[in-house]
PDB file of C-alpha atoms in Angstrom:
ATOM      1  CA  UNK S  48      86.466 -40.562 -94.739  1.00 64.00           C
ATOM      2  CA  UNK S  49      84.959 -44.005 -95.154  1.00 66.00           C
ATOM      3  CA  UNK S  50      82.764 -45.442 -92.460  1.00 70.00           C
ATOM      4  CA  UNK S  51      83.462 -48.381 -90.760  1.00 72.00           C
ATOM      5  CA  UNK S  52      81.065 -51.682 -91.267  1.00 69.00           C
ATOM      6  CA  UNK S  53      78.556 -52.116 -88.965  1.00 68.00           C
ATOM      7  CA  UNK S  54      77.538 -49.092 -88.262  1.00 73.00           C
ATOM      8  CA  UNK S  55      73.994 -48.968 -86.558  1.00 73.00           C
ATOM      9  CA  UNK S  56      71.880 -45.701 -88.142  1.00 73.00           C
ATOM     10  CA  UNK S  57      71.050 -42.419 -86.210  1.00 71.00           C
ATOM     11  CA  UNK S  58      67.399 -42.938 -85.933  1.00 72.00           C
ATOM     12  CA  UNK S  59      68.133 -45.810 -83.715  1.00 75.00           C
ATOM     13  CA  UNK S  60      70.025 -43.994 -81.429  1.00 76.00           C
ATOM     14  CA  UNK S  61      68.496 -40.598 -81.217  1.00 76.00           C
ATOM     15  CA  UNK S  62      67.581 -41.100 -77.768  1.00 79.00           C
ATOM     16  CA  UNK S  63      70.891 -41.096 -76.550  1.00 80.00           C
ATOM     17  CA  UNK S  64      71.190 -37.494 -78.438  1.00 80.00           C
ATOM     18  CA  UNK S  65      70.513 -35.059 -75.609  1.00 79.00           C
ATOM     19  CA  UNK S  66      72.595 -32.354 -75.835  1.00 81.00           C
ATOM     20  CA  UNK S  67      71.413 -29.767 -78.070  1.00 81.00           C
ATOM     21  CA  UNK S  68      73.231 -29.607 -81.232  1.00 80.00           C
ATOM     22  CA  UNK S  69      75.226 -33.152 -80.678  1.00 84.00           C
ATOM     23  CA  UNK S  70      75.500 -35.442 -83.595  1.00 85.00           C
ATOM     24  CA  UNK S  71      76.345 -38.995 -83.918  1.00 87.00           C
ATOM     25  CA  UNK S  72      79.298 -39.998 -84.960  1.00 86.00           C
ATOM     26  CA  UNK S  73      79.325 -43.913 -84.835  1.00 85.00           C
ATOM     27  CA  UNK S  74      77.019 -46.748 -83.052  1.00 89.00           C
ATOM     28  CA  UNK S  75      78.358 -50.402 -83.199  1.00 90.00           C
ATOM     29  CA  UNK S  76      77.450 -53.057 -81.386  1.00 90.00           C
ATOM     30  CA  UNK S  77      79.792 -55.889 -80.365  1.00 92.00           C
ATOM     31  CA  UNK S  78      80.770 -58.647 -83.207  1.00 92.00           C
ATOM     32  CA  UNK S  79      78.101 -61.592 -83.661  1.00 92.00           C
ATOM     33  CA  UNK S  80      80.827 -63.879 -83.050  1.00 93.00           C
ATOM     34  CA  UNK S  81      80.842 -63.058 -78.947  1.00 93.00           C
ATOM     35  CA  UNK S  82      77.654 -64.867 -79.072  1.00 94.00           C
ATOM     36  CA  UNK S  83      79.336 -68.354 -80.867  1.00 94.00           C
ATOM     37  CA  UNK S  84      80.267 -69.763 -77.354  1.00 94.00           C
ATOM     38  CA  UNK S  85      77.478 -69.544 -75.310  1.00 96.00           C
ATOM     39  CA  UNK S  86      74.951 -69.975 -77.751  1.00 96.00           C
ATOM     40  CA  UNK S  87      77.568 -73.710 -78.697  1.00 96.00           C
ATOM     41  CA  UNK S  88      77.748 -74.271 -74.822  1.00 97.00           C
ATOM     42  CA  UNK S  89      73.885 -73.838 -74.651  1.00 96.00           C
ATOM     43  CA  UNK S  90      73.707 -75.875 -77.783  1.00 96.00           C
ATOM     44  CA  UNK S  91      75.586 -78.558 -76.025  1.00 97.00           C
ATOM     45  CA  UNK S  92      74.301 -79.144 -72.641  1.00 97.00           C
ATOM     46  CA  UNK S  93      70.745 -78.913 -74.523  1.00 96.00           C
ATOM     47  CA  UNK S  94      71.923 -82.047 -76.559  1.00 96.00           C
ATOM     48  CA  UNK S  95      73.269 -83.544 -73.457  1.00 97.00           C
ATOM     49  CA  UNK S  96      70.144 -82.975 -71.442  1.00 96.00           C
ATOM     50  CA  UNK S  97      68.176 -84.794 -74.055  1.00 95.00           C
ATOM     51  CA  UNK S  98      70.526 -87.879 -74.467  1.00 96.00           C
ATOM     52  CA  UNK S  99      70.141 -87.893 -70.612  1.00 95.00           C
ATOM     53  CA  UNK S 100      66.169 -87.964 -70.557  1.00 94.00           C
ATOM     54  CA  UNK S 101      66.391 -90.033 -73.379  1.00 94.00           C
ATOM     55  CA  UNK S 102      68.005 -92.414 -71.383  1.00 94.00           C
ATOM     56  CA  UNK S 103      66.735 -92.097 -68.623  1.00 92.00           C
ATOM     57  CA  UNK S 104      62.541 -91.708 -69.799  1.00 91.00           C
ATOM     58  CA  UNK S 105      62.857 -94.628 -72.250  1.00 91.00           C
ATOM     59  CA  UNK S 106      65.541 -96.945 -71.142  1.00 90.00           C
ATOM     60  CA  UNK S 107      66.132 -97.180 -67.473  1.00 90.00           C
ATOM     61  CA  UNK S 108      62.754 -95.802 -66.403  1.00 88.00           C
ATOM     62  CA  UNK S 109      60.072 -96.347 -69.368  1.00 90.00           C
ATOM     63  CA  UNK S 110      57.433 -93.407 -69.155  1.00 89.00           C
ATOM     64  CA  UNK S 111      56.160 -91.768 -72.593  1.00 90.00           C
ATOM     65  CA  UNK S 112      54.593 -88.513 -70.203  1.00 90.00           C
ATOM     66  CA  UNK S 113      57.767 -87.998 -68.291  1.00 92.00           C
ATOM     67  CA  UNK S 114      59.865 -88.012 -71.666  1.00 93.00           C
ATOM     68  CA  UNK S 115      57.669 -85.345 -73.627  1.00 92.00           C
ATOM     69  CA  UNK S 116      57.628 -83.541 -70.543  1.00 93.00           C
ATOM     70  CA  UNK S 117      61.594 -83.136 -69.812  1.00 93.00           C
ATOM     71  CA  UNK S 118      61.889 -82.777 -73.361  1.00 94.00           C
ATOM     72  CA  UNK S 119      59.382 -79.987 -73.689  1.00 94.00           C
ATOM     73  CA  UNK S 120      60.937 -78.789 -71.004  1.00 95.00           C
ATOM     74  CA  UNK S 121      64.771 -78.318 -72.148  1.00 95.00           C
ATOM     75  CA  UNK S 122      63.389 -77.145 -74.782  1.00 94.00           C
ATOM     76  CA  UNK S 123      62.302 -74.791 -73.576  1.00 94.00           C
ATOM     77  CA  UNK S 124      64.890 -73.873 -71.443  1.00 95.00           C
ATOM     78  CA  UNK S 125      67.117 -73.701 -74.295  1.00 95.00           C
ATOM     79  CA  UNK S 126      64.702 -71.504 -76.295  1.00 94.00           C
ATOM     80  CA  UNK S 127      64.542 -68.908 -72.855  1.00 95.00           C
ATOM     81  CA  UNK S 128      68.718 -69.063 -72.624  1.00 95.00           C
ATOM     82  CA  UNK S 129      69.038 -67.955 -76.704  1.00 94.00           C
ATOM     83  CA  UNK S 130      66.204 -65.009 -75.993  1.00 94.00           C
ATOM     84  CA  UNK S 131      68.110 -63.578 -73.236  1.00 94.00           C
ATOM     85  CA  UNK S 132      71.937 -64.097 -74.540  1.00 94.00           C
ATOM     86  CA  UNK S 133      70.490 -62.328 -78.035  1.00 94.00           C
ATOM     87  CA  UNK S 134      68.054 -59.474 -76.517  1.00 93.00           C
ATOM     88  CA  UNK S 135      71.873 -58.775 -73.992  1.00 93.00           C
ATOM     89  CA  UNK S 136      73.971 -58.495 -76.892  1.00 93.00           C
ATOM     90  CA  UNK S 137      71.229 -56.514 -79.158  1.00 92.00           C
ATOM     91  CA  UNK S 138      70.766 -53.721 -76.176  1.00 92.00           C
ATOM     92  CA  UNK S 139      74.396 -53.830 -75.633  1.00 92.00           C
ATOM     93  CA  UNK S 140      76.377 -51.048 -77.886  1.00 90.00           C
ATOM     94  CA  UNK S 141      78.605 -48.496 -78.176  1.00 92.00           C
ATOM     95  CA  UNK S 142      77.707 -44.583 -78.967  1.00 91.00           C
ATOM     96  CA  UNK S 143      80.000 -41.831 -80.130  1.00 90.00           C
ATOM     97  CA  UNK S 144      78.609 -38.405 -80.487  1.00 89.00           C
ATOM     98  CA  UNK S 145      80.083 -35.238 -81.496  1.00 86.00           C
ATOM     99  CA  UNK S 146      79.787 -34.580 -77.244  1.00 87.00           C
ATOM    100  CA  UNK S 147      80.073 -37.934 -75.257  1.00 88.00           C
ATOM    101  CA  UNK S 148      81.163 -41.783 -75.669  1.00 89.00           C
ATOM    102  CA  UNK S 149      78.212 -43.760 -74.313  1.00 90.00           C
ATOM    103  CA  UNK S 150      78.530 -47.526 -72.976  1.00 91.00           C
ATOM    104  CA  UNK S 151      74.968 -48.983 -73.493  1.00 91.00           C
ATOM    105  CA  UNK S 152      74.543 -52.057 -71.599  1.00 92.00           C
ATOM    106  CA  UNK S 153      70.824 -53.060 -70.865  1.00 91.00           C
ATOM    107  CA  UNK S 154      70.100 -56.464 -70.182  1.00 92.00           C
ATOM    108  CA  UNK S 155      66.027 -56.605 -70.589  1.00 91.00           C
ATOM    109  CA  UNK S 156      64.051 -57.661 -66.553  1.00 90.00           C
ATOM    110  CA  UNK S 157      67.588 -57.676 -65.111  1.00 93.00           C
ATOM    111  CA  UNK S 158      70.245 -54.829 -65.233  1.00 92.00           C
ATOM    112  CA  UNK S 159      70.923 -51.462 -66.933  1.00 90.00           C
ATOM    113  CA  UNK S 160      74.007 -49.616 -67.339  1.00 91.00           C
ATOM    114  CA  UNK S 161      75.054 -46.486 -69.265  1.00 89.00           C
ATOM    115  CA  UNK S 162      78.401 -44.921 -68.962  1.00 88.00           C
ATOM    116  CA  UNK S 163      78.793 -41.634 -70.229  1.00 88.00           C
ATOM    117  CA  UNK S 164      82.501 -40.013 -70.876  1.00 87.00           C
ATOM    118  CA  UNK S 165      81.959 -36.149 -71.965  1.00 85.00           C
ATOM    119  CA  UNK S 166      84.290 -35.109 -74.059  1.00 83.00           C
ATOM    120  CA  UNK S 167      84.178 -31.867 -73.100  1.00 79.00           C
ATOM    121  CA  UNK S 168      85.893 -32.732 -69.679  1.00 80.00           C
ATOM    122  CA  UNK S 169      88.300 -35.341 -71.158  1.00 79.00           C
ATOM    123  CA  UNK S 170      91.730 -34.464 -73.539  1.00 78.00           C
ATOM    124  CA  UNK S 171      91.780 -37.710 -75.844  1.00 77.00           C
ATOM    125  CA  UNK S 172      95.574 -38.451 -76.070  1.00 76.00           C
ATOM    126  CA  UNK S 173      95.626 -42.060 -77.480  1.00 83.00           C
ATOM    127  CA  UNK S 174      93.245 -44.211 -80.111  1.00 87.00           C
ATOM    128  CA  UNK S 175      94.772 -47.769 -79.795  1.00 89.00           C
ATOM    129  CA  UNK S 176      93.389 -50.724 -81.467  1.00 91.00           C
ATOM    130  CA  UNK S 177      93.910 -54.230 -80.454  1.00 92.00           C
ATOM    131  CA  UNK S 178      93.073 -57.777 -82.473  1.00 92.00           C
ATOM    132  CA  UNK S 179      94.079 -60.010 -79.829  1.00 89.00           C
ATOM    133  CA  UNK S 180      94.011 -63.531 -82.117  1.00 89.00           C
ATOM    134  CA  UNK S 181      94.392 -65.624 -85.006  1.00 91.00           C
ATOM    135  CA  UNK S 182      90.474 -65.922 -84.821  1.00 91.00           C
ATOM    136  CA  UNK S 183      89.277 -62.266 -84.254  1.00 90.00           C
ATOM    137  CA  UNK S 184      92.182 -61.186 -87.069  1.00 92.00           C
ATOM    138  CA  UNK S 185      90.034 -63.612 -89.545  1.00 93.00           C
ATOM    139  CA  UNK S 186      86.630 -62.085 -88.309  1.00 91.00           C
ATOM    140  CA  UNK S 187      87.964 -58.505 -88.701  1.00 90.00           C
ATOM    141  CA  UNK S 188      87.162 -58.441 -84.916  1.00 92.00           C
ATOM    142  CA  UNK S 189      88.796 -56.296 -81.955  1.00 92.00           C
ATOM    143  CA  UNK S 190      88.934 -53.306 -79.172  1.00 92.00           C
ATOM    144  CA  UNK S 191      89.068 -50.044 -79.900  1.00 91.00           C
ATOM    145  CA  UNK S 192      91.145 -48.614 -77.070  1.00 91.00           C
ATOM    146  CA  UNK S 193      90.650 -44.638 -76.036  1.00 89.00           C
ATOM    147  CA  UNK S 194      93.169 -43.147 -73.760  1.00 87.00           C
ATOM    148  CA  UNK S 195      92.083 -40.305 -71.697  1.00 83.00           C
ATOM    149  CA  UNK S 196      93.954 -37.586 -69.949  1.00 78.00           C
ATOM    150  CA  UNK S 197      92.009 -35.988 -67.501  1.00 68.00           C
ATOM    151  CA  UNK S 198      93.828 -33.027 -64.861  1.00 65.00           C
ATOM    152  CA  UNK S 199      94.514 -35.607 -62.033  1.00 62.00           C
ATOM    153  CA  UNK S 200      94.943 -38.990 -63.917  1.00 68.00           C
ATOM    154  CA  UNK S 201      94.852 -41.485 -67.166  1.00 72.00           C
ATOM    155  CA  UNK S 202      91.946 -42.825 -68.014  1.00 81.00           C
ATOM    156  CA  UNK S 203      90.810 -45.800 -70.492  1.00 86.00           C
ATOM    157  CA  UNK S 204      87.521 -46.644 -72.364  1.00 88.00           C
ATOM    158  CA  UNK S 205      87.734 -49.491 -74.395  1.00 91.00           C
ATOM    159  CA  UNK S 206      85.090 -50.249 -77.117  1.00 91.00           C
ATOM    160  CA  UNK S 207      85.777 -54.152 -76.943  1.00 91.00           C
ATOM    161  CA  UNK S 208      85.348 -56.837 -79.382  1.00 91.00           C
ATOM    162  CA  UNK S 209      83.908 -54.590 -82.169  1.00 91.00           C
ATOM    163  CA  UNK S 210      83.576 -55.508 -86.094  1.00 90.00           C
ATOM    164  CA  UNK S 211      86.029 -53.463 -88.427  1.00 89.00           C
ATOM    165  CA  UNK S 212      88.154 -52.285 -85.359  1.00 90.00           C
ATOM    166  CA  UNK S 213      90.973 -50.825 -87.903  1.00 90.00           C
ATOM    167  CA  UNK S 214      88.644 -48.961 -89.698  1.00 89.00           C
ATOM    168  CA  UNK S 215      87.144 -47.762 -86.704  1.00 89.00           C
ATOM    169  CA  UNK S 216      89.853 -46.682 -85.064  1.00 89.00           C
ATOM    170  CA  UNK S 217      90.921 -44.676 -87.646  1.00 88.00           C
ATOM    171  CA  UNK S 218      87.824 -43.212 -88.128  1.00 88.00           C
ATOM    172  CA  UNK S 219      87.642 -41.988 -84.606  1.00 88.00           C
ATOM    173  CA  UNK S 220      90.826 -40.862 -84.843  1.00 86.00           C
ATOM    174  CA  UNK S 221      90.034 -38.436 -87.287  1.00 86.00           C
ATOM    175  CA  UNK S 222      86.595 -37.445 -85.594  1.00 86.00           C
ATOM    176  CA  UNK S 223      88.127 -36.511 -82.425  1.00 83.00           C
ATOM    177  CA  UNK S 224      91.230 -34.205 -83.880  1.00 81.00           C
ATOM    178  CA  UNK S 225      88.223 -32.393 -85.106  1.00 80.00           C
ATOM    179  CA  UNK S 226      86.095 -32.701 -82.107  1.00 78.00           C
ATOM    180  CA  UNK S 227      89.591 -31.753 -80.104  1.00 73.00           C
ATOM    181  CA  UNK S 228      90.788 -29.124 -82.225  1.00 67.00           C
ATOM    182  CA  UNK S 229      87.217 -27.000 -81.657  1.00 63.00           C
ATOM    183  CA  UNK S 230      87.219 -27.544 -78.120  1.00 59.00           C
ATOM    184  CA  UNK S 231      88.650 -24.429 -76.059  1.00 51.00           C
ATOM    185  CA  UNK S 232      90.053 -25.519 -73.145  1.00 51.00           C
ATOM    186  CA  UNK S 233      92.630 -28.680 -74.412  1.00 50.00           C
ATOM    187  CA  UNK S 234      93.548 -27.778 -77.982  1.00 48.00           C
ATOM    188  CA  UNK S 235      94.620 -23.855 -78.352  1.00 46.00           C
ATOM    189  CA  UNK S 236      96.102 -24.002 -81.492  1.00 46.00           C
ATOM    190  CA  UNK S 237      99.691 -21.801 -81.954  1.00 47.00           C
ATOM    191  CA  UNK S 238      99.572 -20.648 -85.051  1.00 50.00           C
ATOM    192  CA  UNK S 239      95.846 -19.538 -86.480  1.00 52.00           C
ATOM    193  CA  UNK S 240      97.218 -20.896 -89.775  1.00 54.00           C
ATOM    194  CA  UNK S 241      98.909 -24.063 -88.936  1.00 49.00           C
ATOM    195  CA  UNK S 242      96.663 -26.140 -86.543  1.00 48.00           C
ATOM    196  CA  UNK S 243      98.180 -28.010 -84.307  1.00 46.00           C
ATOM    197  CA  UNK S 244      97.228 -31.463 -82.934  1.00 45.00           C
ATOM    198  CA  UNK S 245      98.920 -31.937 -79.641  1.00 47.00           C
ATOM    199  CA  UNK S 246      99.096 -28.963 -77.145  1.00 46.00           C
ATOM    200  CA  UNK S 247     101.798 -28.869 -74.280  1.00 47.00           C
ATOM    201  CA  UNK S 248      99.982 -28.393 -70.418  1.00 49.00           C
ATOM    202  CA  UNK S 249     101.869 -25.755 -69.731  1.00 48.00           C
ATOM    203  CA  UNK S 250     101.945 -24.501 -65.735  1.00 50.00           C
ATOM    204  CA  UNK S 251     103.138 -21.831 -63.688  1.00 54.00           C
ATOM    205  CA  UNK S 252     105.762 -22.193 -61.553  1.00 57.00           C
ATOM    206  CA  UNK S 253     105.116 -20.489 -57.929  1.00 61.00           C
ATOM    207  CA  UNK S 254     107.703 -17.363 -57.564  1.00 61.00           C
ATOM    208  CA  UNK S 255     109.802 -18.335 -54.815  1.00 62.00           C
ATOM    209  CA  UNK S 256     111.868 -15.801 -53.525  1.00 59.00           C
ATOM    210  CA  UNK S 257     115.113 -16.626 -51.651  1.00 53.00           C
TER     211      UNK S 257
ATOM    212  CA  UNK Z  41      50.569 -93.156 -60.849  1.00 72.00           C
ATOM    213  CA  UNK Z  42      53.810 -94.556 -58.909  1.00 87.00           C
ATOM    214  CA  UNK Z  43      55.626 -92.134 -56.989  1.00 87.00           C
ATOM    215  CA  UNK Z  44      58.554 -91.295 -58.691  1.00 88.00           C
ATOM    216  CA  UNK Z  45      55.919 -90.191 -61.902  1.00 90.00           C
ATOM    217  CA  UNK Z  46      54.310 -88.291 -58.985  1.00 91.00           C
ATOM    218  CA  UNK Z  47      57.666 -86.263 -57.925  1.00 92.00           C
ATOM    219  CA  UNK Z  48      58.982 -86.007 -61.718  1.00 91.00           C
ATOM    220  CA  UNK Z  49      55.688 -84.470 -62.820  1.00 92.00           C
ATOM    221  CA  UNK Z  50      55.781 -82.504 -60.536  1.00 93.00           C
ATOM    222  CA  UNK Z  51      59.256 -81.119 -60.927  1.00 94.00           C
ATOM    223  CA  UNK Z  52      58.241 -80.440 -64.608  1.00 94.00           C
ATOM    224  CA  UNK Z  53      55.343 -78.781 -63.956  1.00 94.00           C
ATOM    225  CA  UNK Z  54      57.062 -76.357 -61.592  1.00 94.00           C
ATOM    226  CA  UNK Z  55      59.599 -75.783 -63.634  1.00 95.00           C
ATOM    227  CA  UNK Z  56      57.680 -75.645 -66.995  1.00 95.00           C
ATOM    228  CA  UNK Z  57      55.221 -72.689 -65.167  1.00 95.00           C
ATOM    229  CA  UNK Z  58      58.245 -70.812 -63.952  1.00 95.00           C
ATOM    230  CA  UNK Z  59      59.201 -70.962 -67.451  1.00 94.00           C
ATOM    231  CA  UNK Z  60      56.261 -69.581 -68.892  1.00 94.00           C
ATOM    232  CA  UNK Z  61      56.070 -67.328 -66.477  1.00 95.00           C
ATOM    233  CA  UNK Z  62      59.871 -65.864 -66.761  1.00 95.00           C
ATOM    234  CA  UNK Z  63      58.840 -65.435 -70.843  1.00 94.00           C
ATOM    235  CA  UNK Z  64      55.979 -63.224 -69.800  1.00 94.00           C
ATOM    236  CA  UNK Z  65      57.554 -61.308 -67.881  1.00 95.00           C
ATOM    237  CA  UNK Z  66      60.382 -60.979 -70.145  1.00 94.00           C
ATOM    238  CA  UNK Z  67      58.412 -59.591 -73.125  1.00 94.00           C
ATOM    239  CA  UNK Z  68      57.512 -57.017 -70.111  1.00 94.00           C
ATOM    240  CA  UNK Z  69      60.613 -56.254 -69.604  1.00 93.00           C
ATOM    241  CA  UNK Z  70      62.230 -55.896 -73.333  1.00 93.00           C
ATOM    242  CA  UNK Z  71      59.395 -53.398 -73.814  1.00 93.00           C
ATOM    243  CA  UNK Z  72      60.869 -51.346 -70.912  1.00 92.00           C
ATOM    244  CA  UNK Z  73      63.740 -51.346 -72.773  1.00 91.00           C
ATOM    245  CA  UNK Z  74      62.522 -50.729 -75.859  1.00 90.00           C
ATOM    246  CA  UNK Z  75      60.756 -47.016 -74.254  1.00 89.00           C
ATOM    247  CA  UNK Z  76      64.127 -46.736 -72.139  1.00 87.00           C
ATOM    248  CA  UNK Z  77      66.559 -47.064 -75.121  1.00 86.00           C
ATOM    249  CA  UNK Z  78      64.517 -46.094 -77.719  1.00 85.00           C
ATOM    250  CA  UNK Z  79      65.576 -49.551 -79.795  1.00 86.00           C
ATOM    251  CA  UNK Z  80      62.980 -52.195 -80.923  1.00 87.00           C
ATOM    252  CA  UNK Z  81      64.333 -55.579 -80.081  1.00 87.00           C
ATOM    253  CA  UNK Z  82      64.387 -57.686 -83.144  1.00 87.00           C
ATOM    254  CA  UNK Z  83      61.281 -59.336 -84.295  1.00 87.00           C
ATOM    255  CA  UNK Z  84      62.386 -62.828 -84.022  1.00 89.00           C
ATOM    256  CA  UNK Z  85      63.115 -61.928 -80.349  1.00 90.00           C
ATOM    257  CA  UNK Z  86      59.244 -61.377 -80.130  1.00 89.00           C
ATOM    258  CA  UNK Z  87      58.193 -64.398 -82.374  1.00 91.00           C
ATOM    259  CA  UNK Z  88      60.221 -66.934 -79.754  1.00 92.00           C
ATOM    260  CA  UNK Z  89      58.990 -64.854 -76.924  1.00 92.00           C
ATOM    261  CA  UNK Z  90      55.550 -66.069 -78.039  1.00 92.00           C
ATOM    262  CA  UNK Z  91      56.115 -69.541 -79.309  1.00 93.00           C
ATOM    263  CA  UNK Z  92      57.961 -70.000 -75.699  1.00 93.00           C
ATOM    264  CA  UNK Z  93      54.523 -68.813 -74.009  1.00 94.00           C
ATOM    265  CA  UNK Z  94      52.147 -70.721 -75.864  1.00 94.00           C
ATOM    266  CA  UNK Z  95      55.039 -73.904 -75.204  1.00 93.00           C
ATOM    267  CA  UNK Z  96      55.212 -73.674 -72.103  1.00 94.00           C
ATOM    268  CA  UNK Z  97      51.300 -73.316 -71.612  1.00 93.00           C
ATOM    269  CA  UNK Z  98      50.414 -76.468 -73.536  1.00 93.00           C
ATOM    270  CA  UNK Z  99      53.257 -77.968 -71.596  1.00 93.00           C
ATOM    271  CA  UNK Z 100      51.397 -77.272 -68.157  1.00 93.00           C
ATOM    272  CA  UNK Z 101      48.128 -78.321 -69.647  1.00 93.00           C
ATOM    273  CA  UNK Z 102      49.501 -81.879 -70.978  1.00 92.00           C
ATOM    274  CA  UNK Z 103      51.589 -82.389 -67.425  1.00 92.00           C
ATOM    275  CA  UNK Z 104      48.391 -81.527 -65.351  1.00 91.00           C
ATOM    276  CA  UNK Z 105      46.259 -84.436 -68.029  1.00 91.00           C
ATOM    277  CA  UNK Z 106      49.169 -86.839 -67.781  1.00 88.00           C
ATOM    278  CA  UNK Z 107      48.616 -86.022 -63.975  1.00 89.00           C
ATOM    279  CA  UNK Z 108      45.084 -86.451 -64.056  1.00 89.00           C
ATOM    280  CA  UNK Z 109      44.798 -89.181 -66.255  1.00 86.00           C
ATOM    281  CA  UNK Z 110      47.653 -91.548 -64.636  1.00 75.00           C
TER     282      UNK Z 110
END
């Protein structure tokens, strides 16, 4: 089956391989284009901040060391802003393995977060896949949605605002029927020759006697 | 020096060191990351770390000669 675009490689993510024998199946991170608006609304008040001392340090208030100054310093605050919105989204990425869907989301000197979903305690019922505009259908952009059917309730994980989200979906479709199919407690198949995909939960009903 | 090049200055200055010292400690910290996750940050991410350092140094230096010199 054809991999989706922008996949990130294995050796990347081997440390998130701890469970002996797991393989990955897909990295991604989140589309480039997430970073458009911030990075244009830094963009902006940079430009803004600059008319303003530019005003201010040469017009209303003449003073050549208090204009290099502000302007070194938005600058520089503009230069900090793009480091940390770039080093969030770069540490910020999705994992599938063979054993668990990982939620990477490290944020460099201020937060970390990993959520883990094993797959071994989850029955995957539902791989939805949602472009939710004009825009993200040009950029090939959009959540992959994964329903999750655990004993006592639903469950979702979405993999949001991914490149190739079609693709992708498909392709995890087809990883976890085989992932499923293997797995002995959600998918006993009914016929050793004919695989099945779905599996009814099938309970017993406590004898009553009247 | 009048006053409000006094309090201005000074504003930069404070800010400008907080700056430089918020891109220190950041390279600190995306090297955590790096051992945590196991991912090298990109290399321009390091190149503007630096060029942000040495900035916002020469900024402090020229605010504390416009200080001393006005």
């Amino acid at each position: 089956m054809k991999k989706p675009n922008g996949i990130i490689t294995e050796q990347m993510c081997a440390h998130f391989l701890t469970i002996p024998g797991e393989k990955l199946i897909f990295a991604k991170r989140q589309h480039w284009f997430i970073l458009v608006a911030p990075i244009t609304a830094a963009l902006f008040l940079a430009a803004t901040f600059l008319l303003g001392a530019h005003l201010l340090f040469l017009i209303y208030y003449p003073s050549i060391p208090l204009y290099l100054s502000g302007n070194f310093l938005i600058l520089l605050i503009f230069l900090s802003v793009m480091v940390k919105l770039v080093s969030d989204w770069h540490y910020n990425l999705y994992i599938v393995t063979t054993r668990k869907i990982l939620k990477v989301s490290c944020s460099p000197l201020f937060s970390q977060t990993i959520s883990e979903v094993l797959l071994d305690q989850v029955r995957v019922i539902e791989v939805n896949v949602k472009i939710k505009n004009f825009v993200h259908v040009l950029l090939d952009m959009g959540d992959v949605v994964i329903v999750f059917d655990r004993p006592s309730h639903e469950e979702m994980f979405v993999i949001a605002n991914i490149e190739d989200p079609g693709a992708t979906g498909d392709f995890l479709t087809h990883a976890f029927e085989l992932i499923m199919h293997s797995s002995p407690v959600w998918f006993h198949p009914r016929d050793t020759k004919h695989l099945y995909k779905l599996t009814e939960d099938v309970y017993e009903r406590p004898h009553t006697e009247s | 020096m009048d006053f409000v090049t006094t309090v201005f200055l000074t504003i930069f200055l404070t800010a400008v060191a907080v700056l430089a010292l918020f891109n220190i400690l950041y390279v600190g910290g995306v090297e955590r990351t790096r051992k945590q996750t196991g991912m090298h940050p990109p290399t321009y991410i390091h190149g503007i770390l630096r060029v942000n350092i040495v900035v916002a140094l020469f900024v402090v230096g020229l605010i504390a000669v416009f200080m001393a010199v006005l």
